[in-house]
């Protein structure tokens, strides 16, 4: 009964070092301090970072942790530090925007917003993702121009070793990753007794799960497969248009999932009593 799993949605709280702003690249002490600082954008609860939104490599993370072994020259350090100061705040702002849009999509779903309203927010989310992708592509291209062949190979090997692709296999985690809309069927499953569902209601939800479960799983797995392909192709210097095409394919699949989940929301809301629906939304927070 109720085969889909509940997304583990969490509140994303982002931090960034304010020391990155307004610092001259000519000041060597400040350059060293900046270059050693972490590029990771983390949260306290589930330790979510940029990789949860962007499947490609975050090369600057390795450079700041391993710049001695890669043996960067002074002009290289100046070039990369300047890029970091000019661009990293845009990535951080984008991640905050994605977080806010995820919470807005969830809220709109719980409040009964139309599919069009929810998909509009999803489109805004993907625009922000695209901006981050372009920035990270520019970073990759800059590194290939700035580093010599040996340094570039060391960087790739170190990144693959320390930060392999996140292979999500637990379906609850997969569904949480690929869409921000609550999983109402799984919430129903987790609260059957508290909601006091009738036999007719249970049958209705079982029928929905039987009809849509396998399709949802297929879409979710396809997204993970595309993200893995993006991760691997990023090292091969695939051109921007090819990589962006894969992100567009992910957006189409994500749209299918959100549209289906919104239809599921409508069915659940119409099947439950007003009191049951009010109680169910407390289990999807």
PDB file of C-alpha atoms in Angstrom:
ATOM      1  CA  UNK A   1       0.000   0.000   0.000  1.00  0.00           C
ATOM      2  CA  UNK A   2       1.145   3.518  -0.897  1.00  0.00           C
ATOM      3  CA  UNK A   3       4.447   2.617  -2.512  1.00  0.00           C
ATOM      4  CA  UNK A   4       5.930   6.128  -2.975  1.00  0.00           C
ATOM      5  CA  UNK A   5       8.204   7.469  -0.268  1.00  0.00           C
ATOM      6  CA  UNK A   6       8.083  10.779   1.617  1.00  0.00           C
ATOM      7  CA  UNK A   7      10.746  13.333   0.715  1.00  0.00           C
ATOM      8  CA  UNK A   8      12.992  14.296   3.581  1.00  0.00           C
ATOM      9  CA  UNK A   9      12.592  18.061   3.136  1.00  0.00           C
ATOM     10  CA  UNK A  10      14.841  20.211   5.270  1.00  0.00           C
ATOM     11  CA  UNK A  11      15.338  23.918   5.959  1.00  0.00           C
ATOM     12  CA  UNK A  12      18.444  25.114   4.120  1.00  0.00           C
ATOM     13  CA  UNK A  13      20.501  27.730   6.008  1.00  0.00           C
ATOM     14  CA  UNK A  14      23.478  29.004   4.045  1.00  0.00           C
ATOM     15  CA  UNK A  15      26.696  30.652   5.294  1.00  0.00           C
ATOM     16  CA  UNK A  16      29.444  32.465   3.399  1.00  0.00           C
ATOM     17  CA  UNK A  17      32.566  34.258   4.668  1.00  0.00           C
ATOM     18  CA  UNK A  18      32.061  38.027   4.479  1.00  0.00           C
ATOM     19  CA  UNK A  19      35.817  38.391   4.173  1.00  0.00           C
ATOM     20  CA  UNK A  20      35.515  37.576   0.470  1.00  0.00           C
ATOM     21  CA  UNK A  21      34.171  41.002  -0.410  1.00  0.00           C
ATOM     22  CA  UNK A  22      36.076  44.219  -0.965  1.00  0.00           C
ATOM     23  CA  UNK A  23      39.566  42.651  -0.809  1.00  0.00           C
ATOM     24  CA  UNK A  24      42.369  43.657  -3.155  1.00  0.00           C
ATOM     25  CA  UNK A  25      44.062  40.927  -5.168  1.00  0.00           C
ATOM     26  CA  UNK A  26      47.361  42.826  -4.734  1.00  0.00           C
ATOM     27  CA  UNK A  27      47.402  42.236  -1.019  1.00  0.00           C
ATOM     28  CA  UNK A  28      49.284  38.930  -0.763  1.00  0.00           C
ATOM     29  CA  UNK A  29      48.244  38.127   2.793  1.00  0.00           C
ATOM     30  CA  UNK A  30      44.606  38.575   1.965  1.00  0.00           C
ATOM     31  CA  UNK A  31      44.977  36.507  -1.204  1.00  0.00           C
ATOM     32  CA  UNK A  32      46.437  33.622   0.791  1.00  0.00           C
ATOM     33  CA  UNK A  33      43.667  33.831   3.363  1.00  0.00           C
ATOM     34  CA  UNK A  34      40.968  33.873   0.691  1.00  0.00           C
ATOM     35  CA  UNK A  35      42.455  31.014  -1.264  1.00  0.00           C
ATOM     36  CA  UNK A  36      42.573  28.787   1.803  1.00  0.00           C
ATOM     37  CA  UNK A  37      38.964  29.498   2.749  1.00  0.00           C
ATOM     38  CA  UNK A  38      36.354  26.879   1.939  1.00  0.00           C
ATOM     39  CA  UNK A  39      34.139  27.191  -1.131  1.00  0.00           C
ATOM     40  CA  UNK A  40      31.589  24.813   0.333  1.00  0.00           C
ATOM     41  CA  UNK A  41      28.131  26.216   1.054  1.00  0.00           C
ATOM     42  CA  UNK A  42      26.838  24.112   3.928  1.00  0.00           C
ATOM     43  CA  UNK A  43      23.846  23.826   6.191  1.00  0.00           C
ATOM     44  CA  UNK A  44      23.799  22.555   9.723  1.00  0.00           C
ATOM     45  CA  UNK A  45      20.949  20.085   9.535  1.00  0.00           C
ATOM     46  CA  UNK A  46      21.708  17.723   6.632  1.00  0.00           C
ATOM     47  CA  UNK A  47      25.088  19.214   5.589  1.00  0.00           C
ATOM     48  CA  UNK A  48      23.641  20.083   2.184  1.00  0.00           C
ATOM     49  CA  UNK A  49      26.145  21.798  -0.129  1.00  0.00           C
ATOM     50  CA  UNK A  50      26.422  23.010  -3.698  1.00  0.00           C
ATOM     51  CA  UNK A  51      26.595  19.433  -5.025  1.00  0.00           C
ATOM     52  CA  UNK A  52      22.942  18.940  -4.023  1.00  0.00           C
ATOM     53  CA  UNK A  53      21.965  21.503  -6.664  1.00  0.00           C
ATOM     54  CA  UNK A  54      24.822  21.222  -9.137  1.00  0.00           C
ATOM     55  CA  UNK A  55      26.114  17.768 -10.168  1.00  0.00           C
ATOM     56  CA  UNK A  56      29.259  19.027 -11.863  1.00  0.00           C
ATOM     57  CA  UNK A  57      32.646  19.321 -10.106  1.00  0.00           C
ATOM     58  CA  UNK A  58      33.285  22.215  -7.712  1.00  0.00           C
ATOM     59  CA  UNK A  59      36.983  22.534  -8.552  1.00  0.00           C
ATOM     60  CA  UNK A  60      37.691  25.522  -6.319  1.00  0.00           C
ATOM     61  CA  UNK A  61      37.012  23.346  -3.283  1.00  0.00           C
ATOM     62  CA  UNK A  62      40.017  21.179  -4.145  1.00  0.00           C
ATOM     63  CA  UNK A  63      42.268  24.059  -5.136  1.00  0.00           C
ATOM     64  CA  UNK A  64      41.823  25.823  -1.824  1.00  0.00           C
ATOM     65  CA  UNK A  65      42.418  22.614   0.110  1.00  0.00           C
ATOM     66  CA  UNK A  66      45.231  21.227  -2.055  1.00  0.00           C
ATOM     67  CA  UNK A  67      46.859  24.256  -3.664  1.00  0.00           C
ATOM     68  CA  UNK A  68      50.323  23.284  -2.358  1.00  0.00           C
ATOM     69  CA  UNK A  69      50.294  19.823  -3.942  1.00  0.00           C
ATOM     70  CA  UNK A  70      49.070  21.301  -7.222  1.00  0.00           C
ATOM     71  CA  UNK A  71      51.903  23.835  -6.876  1.00  0.00           C
ATOM     72  CA  UNK A  72      50.212  26.967  -8.148  1.00  0.00           C
ATOM     73  CA  UNK A  73      52.344  29.858  -9.271  1.00  0.00           C
ATOM     74  CA  UNK A  74      51.749  33.384  -8.020  1.00  0.00           C
ATOM     75  CA  UNK A  75      50.118  34.621 -11.226  1.00  0.00           C
ATOM     76  CA  UNK A  76      47.855  31.550 -11.198  1.00  0.00           C
ATOM     77  CA  UNK A  77      46.834  32.234  -7.607  1.00  0.00           C
ATOM     78  CA  UNK A  78      46.083  35.875  -8.405  1.00  0.00           C
ATOM     79  CA  UNK A  79      43.967  34.926 -11.436  1.00  0.00           C
ATOM     80  CA  UNK A  80      41.919  32.308  -9.602  1.00  0.00           C
ATOM     81  CA  UNK A  81      41.454  34.404  -6.487  1.00  0.00           C
ATOM     82  CA  UNK A  82      40.207  37.319  -8.593  1.00  0.00           C
ATOM     83  CA  UNK A  83      37.689  35.001 -10.289  1.00  0.00           C
ATOM     84  CA  UNK A  84      36.555  33.688  -6.904  1.00  0.00           C
ATOM     85  CA  UNK A  85      35.921  37.190  -5.523  1.00  0.00           C
ATOM     86  CA  UNK A  86      34.010  38.243  -8.636  1.00  0.00           C
ATOM     87  CA  UNK A  87      31.819  35.138  -8.981  1.00  0.00           C
ATOM     88  CA  UNK A  88      31.416  33.139  -5.769  1.00  0.00           C
ATOM     89  CA  UNK A  89      28.868  35.508  -4.227  1.00  0.00           C
ATOM     90  CA  UNK A  90      26.651  34.989  -7.298  1.00  0.00           C
ATOM     91  CA  UNK A  91      26.687  31.230  -6.718  1.00  0.00           C
ATOM     92  CA  UNK A  92      25.882  31.676  -3.034  1.00  0.00           C
ATOM     93  CA  UNK A  93      23.011  34.023  -3.856  1.00  0.00           C
ATOM     94  CA  UNK A  94      21.724  31.530  -6.418  1.00  0.00           C
ATOM     95  CA  UNK A  95      21.744  28.702  -3.888  1.00  0.00           C
ATOM     96  CA  UNK A  96      19.740  30.831  -1.462  1.00  0.00           C
ATOM     97  CA  UNK A  97      17.245  31.620  -4.220  1.00  0.00           C
ATOM     98  CA  UNK A  98      16.835  27.922  -5.049  1.00  0.00           C
ATOM     99  CA  UNK A  99      16.266  27.166  -1.378  1.00  0.00           C
ATOM    100  CA  UNK A 100      13.606  29.882  -1.131  1.00  0.00           C
ATOM    101  CA  UNK A 101      11.883  28.675  -4.308  1.00  0.00           C
ATOM    102  CA  UNK A 102      11.845  25.069  -3.040  1.00  0.00           C
ATOM    103  CA  UNK A 103      10.069  26.182   0.115  1.00  0.00           C
ATOM    104  CA  UNK A 104       7.670  28.357  -1.888  1.00  0.00           C
ATOM    105  CA  UNK A 105       6.802  25.435  -4.186  1.00  0.00           C
ATOM    106  CA  UNK A 106       6.119  23.245  -1.176  1.00  0.00           C
ATOM    107  CA  UNK A 107       3.964  25.945   0.446  1.00  0.00           C
ATOM    108  CA  UNK A 108       1.977  26.542  -2.750  1.00  0.00           C
ATOM    109  CA  UNK A 109       1.346  22.814  -3.078  1.00  0.00           C
ATOM    110  CA  UNK A 110       0.045  22.548   0.485  1.00  0.00           C
ATOM    111  CA  UNK A 111      -2.135  25.628  -0.018  1.00  0.00           C
ATOM    112  CA  UNK A 112      -3.814  24.146  -3.099  1.00  0.00           C
ATOM    113  CA  UNK A 113      -2.183  26.316  -5.765  1.00  0.00           C
ATOM    114  CA  UNK A 114      -2.770  25.379  -9.399  1.00  0.00           C
ATOM    115  CA  UNK A 115      -0.295  23.373 -11.447  1.00  0.00           C
ATOM    116  CA  UNK A 116       0.442  26.497 -13.502  1.00  0.00           C
ATOM    117  CA  UNK A 117       1.364  28.514 -10.393  1.00  0.00           C
ATOM    118  CA  UNK A 118       3.657  25.784  -9.099  1.00  0.00           C
ATOM    119  CA  UNK A 119       5.322  25.178 -12.464  1.00  0.00           C
ATOM    120  CA  UNK A 120       5.987  28.902 -12.814  1.00  0.00           C
ATOM    121  CA  UNK A 121       8.071  28.762  -9.642  1.00  0.00           C
ATOM    122  CA  UNK A 122       9.802  25.628 -10.912  1.00  0.00           C
ATOM    123  CA  UNK A 123      10.747  27.507 -14.091  1.00  0.00           C
ATOM    124  CA  UNK A 124      12.210  30.314 -11.983  1.00  0.00           C
ATOM    125  CA  UNK A 125      14.174  27.716 -10.035  1.00  0.00           C
ATOM    126  CA  UNK A 126      15.658  26.255 -13.210  1.00  0.00           C
ATOM    127  CA  UNK A 127      16.673  29.718 -14.449  1.00  0.00           C
ATOM    128  CA  UNK A 128      18.750  30.134 -11.305  1.00  0.00           C
ATOM    129  CA  UNK A 129      20.230  26.649 -11.718  1.00  0.00           C
ATOM    130  CA  UNK A 130      21.215  27.547 -15.279  1.00  0.00           C
ATOM    131  CA  UNK A 131      23.024  30.686 -14.068  1.00  0.00           C
ATOM    132  CA  UNK A 132      25.026  28.602 -11.596  1.00  0.00           C
ATOM    133  CA  UNK A 133      25.835  26.070 -14.332  1.00  0.00           C
ATOM    134  CA  UNK A 134      27.179  28.801 -16.637  1.00  0.00           C
ATOM    135  CA  UNK A 135      29.321  30.263 -13.837  1.00  0.00           C
ATOM    136  CA  UNK A 136      30.792  26.848 -13.029  1.00  0.00           C
ATOM    137  CA  UNK A 137      31.449  26.230 -16.738  1.00  0.00           C
ATOM    138  CA  UNK A 138      33.352  29.501 -16.903  1.00  0.00           C
ATOM    139  CA  UNK A 139      35.331  28.383 -13.867  1.00  0.00           C
ATOM    140  CA  UNK A 140      36.227  25.098 -15.549  1.00  0.00           C
ATOM    141  CA  UNK A 141      37.311  26.873 -18.741  1.00  0.00           C
ATOM    142  CA  UNK A 142      39.400  29.370 -16.775  1.00  0.00           C
ATOM    143  CA  UNK A 143      41.147  26.553 -14.928  1.00  0.00           C
ATOM    144  CA  UNK A 144      41.991  24.742 -18.167  1.00  0.00           C
ATOM    145  CA  UNK A 145      43.584  27.947 -19.488  1.00  0.00           C
ATOM    146  CA  UNK A 146      45.351  28.838 -16.249  1.00  0.00           C
ATOM    147  CA  UNK A 147      46.721  25.466 -15.147  1.00  0.00           C
ATOM    148  CA  UNK A 148      49.337  23.485 -17.012  1.00  0.00           C
ATOM    149  CA  UNK A 149      48.603  19.923 -18.178  1.00  0.00           C
ATOM    150  CA  UNK A 150      50.088  18.249 -15.097  1.00  0.00           C
ATOM    151  CA  UNK A 151      48.242  20.552 -12.689  1.00  0.00           C
ATOM    152  CA  UNK A 152      44.944  19.971 -14.500  1.00  0.00           C
ATOM    153  CA  UNK A 153      45.375  16.194 -14.357  1.00  0.00           C
ATOM    154  CA  UNK A 154      46.218  16.357 -10.638  1.00  0.00           C
ATOM    155  CA  UNK A 155      43.146  18.480 -10.003  1.00  0.00           C
ATOM    156  CA  UNK A 156      40.847  16.030 -11.804  1.00  0.00           C
ATOM    157  CA  UNK A 157      42.317  12.971 -10.069  1.00  0.00           C
ATOM    158  CA  UNK A 158      42.102  14.618  -6.657  1.00  0.00           C
ATOM    159  CA  UNK A 159      38.507  15.703  -7.198  1.00  0.00           C
ATOM    160  CA  UNK A 160      37.335  12.292  -8.410  1.00  0.00           C
ATOM    161  CA  UNK A 161      39.086  10.657  -5.470  1.00  0.00           C
ATOM    162  CA  UNK A 162      37.713  12.935  -2.747  1.00  0.00           C
ATOM    163  CA  UNK A 163      34.370  13.921  -4.257  1.00  0.00           C
ATOM    164  CA  UNK A 164      32.939  11.081  -6.372  1.00  0.00           C
ATOM    165  CA  UNK A 165      29.456  11.429  -7.775  1.00  0.00           C
ATOM    166  CA  UNK A 166      26.785  11.158  -5.075  1.00  0.00           C
ATOM    167  CA  UNK A 167      25.134   7.853  -5.969  1.00  0.00           C
ATOM    168  CA  UNK A 168      21.668   8.202  -4.438  1.00  0.00           C
ATOM    169  CA  UNK A 169      19.987   4.796  -4.269  1.00  0.00           C
ATOM    170  CA  UNK A 170      17.538   5.109  -1.355  1.00  0.00           C
ATOM    171  CA  UNK A 171      14.282   6.043  -3.097  1.00  0.00           C
ATOM    172  CA  UNK A 172      13.117   8.436  -0.377  1.00  0.00           C
ATOM    173  CA  UNK A 173      16.368  10.365  -0.798  1.00  0.00           C
ATOM    174  CA  UNK A 174      16.086  10.241  -4.594  1.00  0.00           C
ATOM    175  CA  UNK A 175      12.542  11.618  -4.615  1.00  0.00           C
ATOM    176  CA  UNK A 176      13.500  14.339  -2.151  1.00  0.00           C
ATOM    177  CA  UNK A 177      16.423  15.331  -4.362  1.00  0.00           C
ATOM    178  CA  UNK A 178      14.538  15.492  -7.668  1.00  0.00           C
ATOM    179  CA  UNK A 179      11.495  17.512  -6.589  1.00  0.00           C
ATOM    180  CA  UNK A 180      10.402  19.896  -3.806  1.00  0.00           C
ATOM    181  CA  UNK A 181       6.685  18.972  -3.805  1.00  0.00           C
ATOM    182  CA  UNK A 182       5.526  16.946  -0.783  1.00  0.00           C
ATOM    183  CA  UNK A 183       4.866  13.246  -1.311  1.00  0.00           C
ATOM    184  CA  UNK A 184       1.274  13.054  -0.150  1.00  0.00           C
ATOM    185  CA  UNK A 185       0.810   9.319  -0.688  1.00  0.00           C
ATOM    186  CA  UNK A 186       3.769   8.487   1.540  1.00  0.00           C
ATOM    187  CA  UNK A 187       2.503  10.955   4.143  1.00  0.00           C
ATOM    188  CA  UNK A 188      -0.820   9.130   4.057  1.00  0.00           C
ATOM    189  CA  UNK A 189       0.923   5.820   4.517  1.00  0.00           C
ATOM    190  CA  UNK A 190       2.823   7.140   7.526  1.00  0.00           C
ATOM    191  CA  UNK A 191      -0.324   8.476   9.202  1.00  0.00           C
ATOM    192  CA  UNK A 192      -3.077   5.972   8.361  1.00  0.00           C
ATOM    193  CA  UNK A 193      -4.199   5.464  11.937  1.00  0.00           C
ATOM    194  CA  UNK A 194      -4.135   9.142  12.867  1.00  0.00           C
ATOM    195  CA  UNK A 195      -6.159  10.113   9.797  1.00  0.00           C
ATOM    196  CA  UNK A 196      -8.672   7.316  10.378  1.00  0.00           C
ATOM    197  CA  UNK A 197      -8.976   6.566   6.657  1.00  0.00           C
ATOM    198  CA  UNK A 198     -12.010   4.741   5.433  1.00  0.00           C
ATOM    199  CA  UNK A 199     -11.721   1.604   3.323  1.00  0.00           C
ATOM    200  CA  UNK A 200     -12.909   3.561   0.298  1.00  0.00           C
ATOM    201  CA  UNK A 201     -10.221   6.199   0.831  1.00  0.00           C
ATOM    202  CA  UNK A 202      -7.486   3.593   1.221  1.00  0.00           C
ATOM    203  CA  UNK A 203      -8.585   1.879  -1.969  1.00  0.00           C
ATOM    204  CA  UNK A 204      -8.550   5.192  -3.832  1.00  0.00           C
ATOM    205  CA  UNK A 205      -4.982   5.923  -2.747  1.00  0.00           C
ATOM    206  CA  UNK A 206      -3.826   2.389  -3.535  1.00  0.00           C
ATOM    207  CA  UNK A 207      -5.233   2.710  -7.050  1.00  0.00           C
ATOM    208  CA  UNK A 208      -3.375   5.970  -7.583  1.00  0.00           C
ATOM    209  CA  UNK A 209      -0.119   4.458  -6.364  1.00  0.00           C
ATOM    210  CA  UNK A 210      -0.535   1.440  -8.651  1.00  0.00           C
ATOM    211  CA  UNK A 211      -1.095   3.700 -11.659  1.00  0.00           C
ATOM    212  CA  UNK A 212       1.698   6.219 -11.123  1.00  0.00           C
ATOM    213  CA  UNK A 213       4.368   4.749  -8.827  1.00  0.00           C
ATOM    214  CA  UNK A 214       6.522   3.030 -11.481  1.00  0.00           C
ATOM    215  CA  UNK A 215       6.421   6.052 -13.788  1.00  0.00           C
ATOM    216  CA  UNK A 216       7.543   8.410 -11.015  1.00  0.00           C
ATOM    217  CA  UNK A 217      10.403   6.104 -10.072  1.00  0.00           C
ATOM    218  CA  UNK A 218      11.520   5.921 -13.716  1.00  0.00           C
ATOM    219  CA  UNK A 219      11.623   9.711 -14.056  1.00  0.00           C
ATOM    220  CA  UNK A 220      13.522  10.096 -10.787  1.00  0.00           C
ATOM    221  CA  UNK A 221      16.112   7.493 -11.773  1.00  0.00           C
ATOM    222  CA  UNK A 222      16.533   9.138 -15.176  1.00  0.00           C
ATOM    223  CA  UNK A 223      17.359  12.433 -13.452  1.00  0.00           C
ATOM    224  CA  UNK A 224      20.014  10.755 -11.319  1.00  0.00           C
ATOM    225  CA  UNK A 225      21.464   9.088 -14.445  1.00  0.00           C
ATOM    226  CA  UNK A 226      21.647  12.430 -16.264  1.00  0.00           C
ATOM    227  CA  UNK A 227      23.325  14.063 -13.282  1.00  0.00           C
ATOM    228  CA  UNK A 228      25.934  11.297 -13.230  1.00  0.00           C
ATOM    229  CA  UNK A 229      26.546  11.799 -16.951  1.00  0.00           C
ATOM    230  CA  UNK A 230      26.994  15.550 -16.394  1.00  0.00           C
ATOM    231  CA  UNK A 231      29.522  14.859 -13.633  1.00  0.00           C
ATOM    232  CA  UNK A 232      31.551  12.521 -15.834  1.00  0.00           C
ATOM    233  CA  UNK A 233      31.372  14.613 -19.010  1.00  0.00           C
ATOM    234  CA  UNK A 234      32.403  17.777 -17.136  1.00  0.00           C
ATOM    235  CA  UNK A 235      35.937  16.388 -16.821  1.00  0.00           C
ATOM    236  CA  UNK A 236      36.015  15.654 -20.559  1.00  0.00           C
ATOM    237  CA  UNK A 237      35.509  19.329 -21.408  1.00  0.00           C
ATOM    238  CA  UNK A 238      32.171  18.755 -23.125  1.00  0.00           C
ATOM    239  CA  UNK A 239      30.965  21.989 -24.788  1.00  0.00           C
ATOM    240  CA  UNK A 240      28.492  24.258 -23.034  1.00  0.00           C
ATOM    241  CA  UNK A 241      25.573  23.507 -25.376  1.00  0.00           C
ATOM    242  CA  UNK A 242      25.795  19.741 -24.770  1.00  0.00           C
ATOM    243  CA  UNK A 243      25.923  20.075 -20.990  1.00  0.00           C
ATOM    244  CA  UNK A 244      23.123  22.633 -20.921  1.00  0.00           C
ATOM    245  CA  UNK A 245      21.067  20.249 -23.051  1.00  0.00           C
ATOM    246  CA  UNK A 246      21.330  17.619 -20.321  1.00  0.00           C
ATOM    247  CA  UNK A 247      20.138  20.161 -17.742  1.00  0.00           C
ATOM    248  CA  UNK A 248      17.167  20.904 -20.003  1.00  0.00           C
ATOM    249  CA  UNK A 249      16.374  17.189 -20.109  1.00  0.00           C
ATOM    250  CA  UNK A 250      16.453  17.155 -16.294  1.00  0.00           C
ATOM    251  CA  UNK A 251      14.065  20.110 -16.228  1.00  0.00           C
ATOM    252  CA  UNK A 252      11.563  18.257 -18.454  1.00  0.00           C
ATOM    253  CA  UNK A 253      11.640  15.223 -16.162  1.00  0.00           C
ATOM    254  CA  UNK A 254      11.333  17.402 -13.061  1.00  0.00           C
ATOM    255  CA  UNK A 255       8.331  19.117 -14.636  1.00  0.00           C
ATOM    256  CA  UNK A 256       6.693  15.717 -15.236  1.00  0.00           C
ATOM    257  CA  UNK A 257       7.229  14.756 -11.602  1.00  0.00           C
ATOM    258  CA  UNK A 258       5.895  18.040 -10.195  1.00  0.00           C
ATOM    259  CA  UNK A 259       2.866  17.957 -12.521  1.00  0.00           C
ATOM    260  CA  UNK A 260       2.020  14.390 -11.478  1.00  0.00           C
ATOM    261  CA  UNK A 261       2.517  15.164  -7.806  1.00  0.00           C
ATOM    262  CA  UNK A 262       0.222  18.182  -8.126  1.00  0.00           C
ATOM    263  CA  UNK A 263      -2.451  15.957  -9.683  1.00  0.00           C
ATOM    264  CA  UNK A 264      -1.890  13.566  -6.775  1.00  0.00           C
ATOM    265  CA  UNK A 265      -2.341  16.467  -4.359  1.00  0.00           C
ATOM    266  CA  UNK A 266      -5.662  17.349  -5.973  1.00  0.00           C
ATOM    267  CA  UNK A 267      -6.871  13.757  -5.763  1.00  0.00           C
ATOM    268  CA  UNK A 268      -5.836  13.411  -2.116  1.00  0.00           C
ATOM    269  CA  UNK A 269      -7.395  16.716  -1.111  1.00  0.00           C
ATOM    270  CA  UNK A 270     -10.710  15.841  -2.768  1.00  0.00           C
ATOM    271  CA  UNK A 271     -10.731  12.374  -1.235  1.00  0.00           C
ATOM    272  CA  UNK A 272     -10.004  13.457   2.345  1.00  0.00           C
ATOM    273  CA  UNK A 273     -12.302  15.439   4.557  1.00  0.00           C
ATOM    274  CA  UNK A 274     -11.282  19.022   5.342  1.00  0.00           C
ATOM    275  CA  UNK A 275     -10.195  17.944   8.807  1.00  0.00           C
ATOM    276  CA  UNK A 276      -8.126  15.044   7.457  1.00  0.00           C
ATOM    277  CA  UNK A 277      -6.453  17.284   4.878  1.00  0.00           C
ATOM    278  CA  UNK A 278      -5.535  19.850   7.531  1.00  0.00           C
ATOM    279  CA  UNK A 279      -3.981  17.109   9.638  1.00  0.00           C
ATOM    280  CA  UNK A 280      -2.130  15.587   6.667  1.00  0.00           C
ATOM    281  CA  UNK A 281      -0.392  18.857   5.788  1.00  0.00           C
ATOM    282  CA  UNK A 282       1.195  18.858   9.244  1.00  0.00           C
ATOM    283  CA  UNK A 283       2.933  15.588   8.321  1.00  0.00           C
ATOM    284  CA  UNK A 284       4.369  17.026   5.093  1.00  0.00           C
ATOM    285  CA  UNK A 285       6.354  19.804   6.806  1.00  0.00           C
TER     286      UNK A 285
END
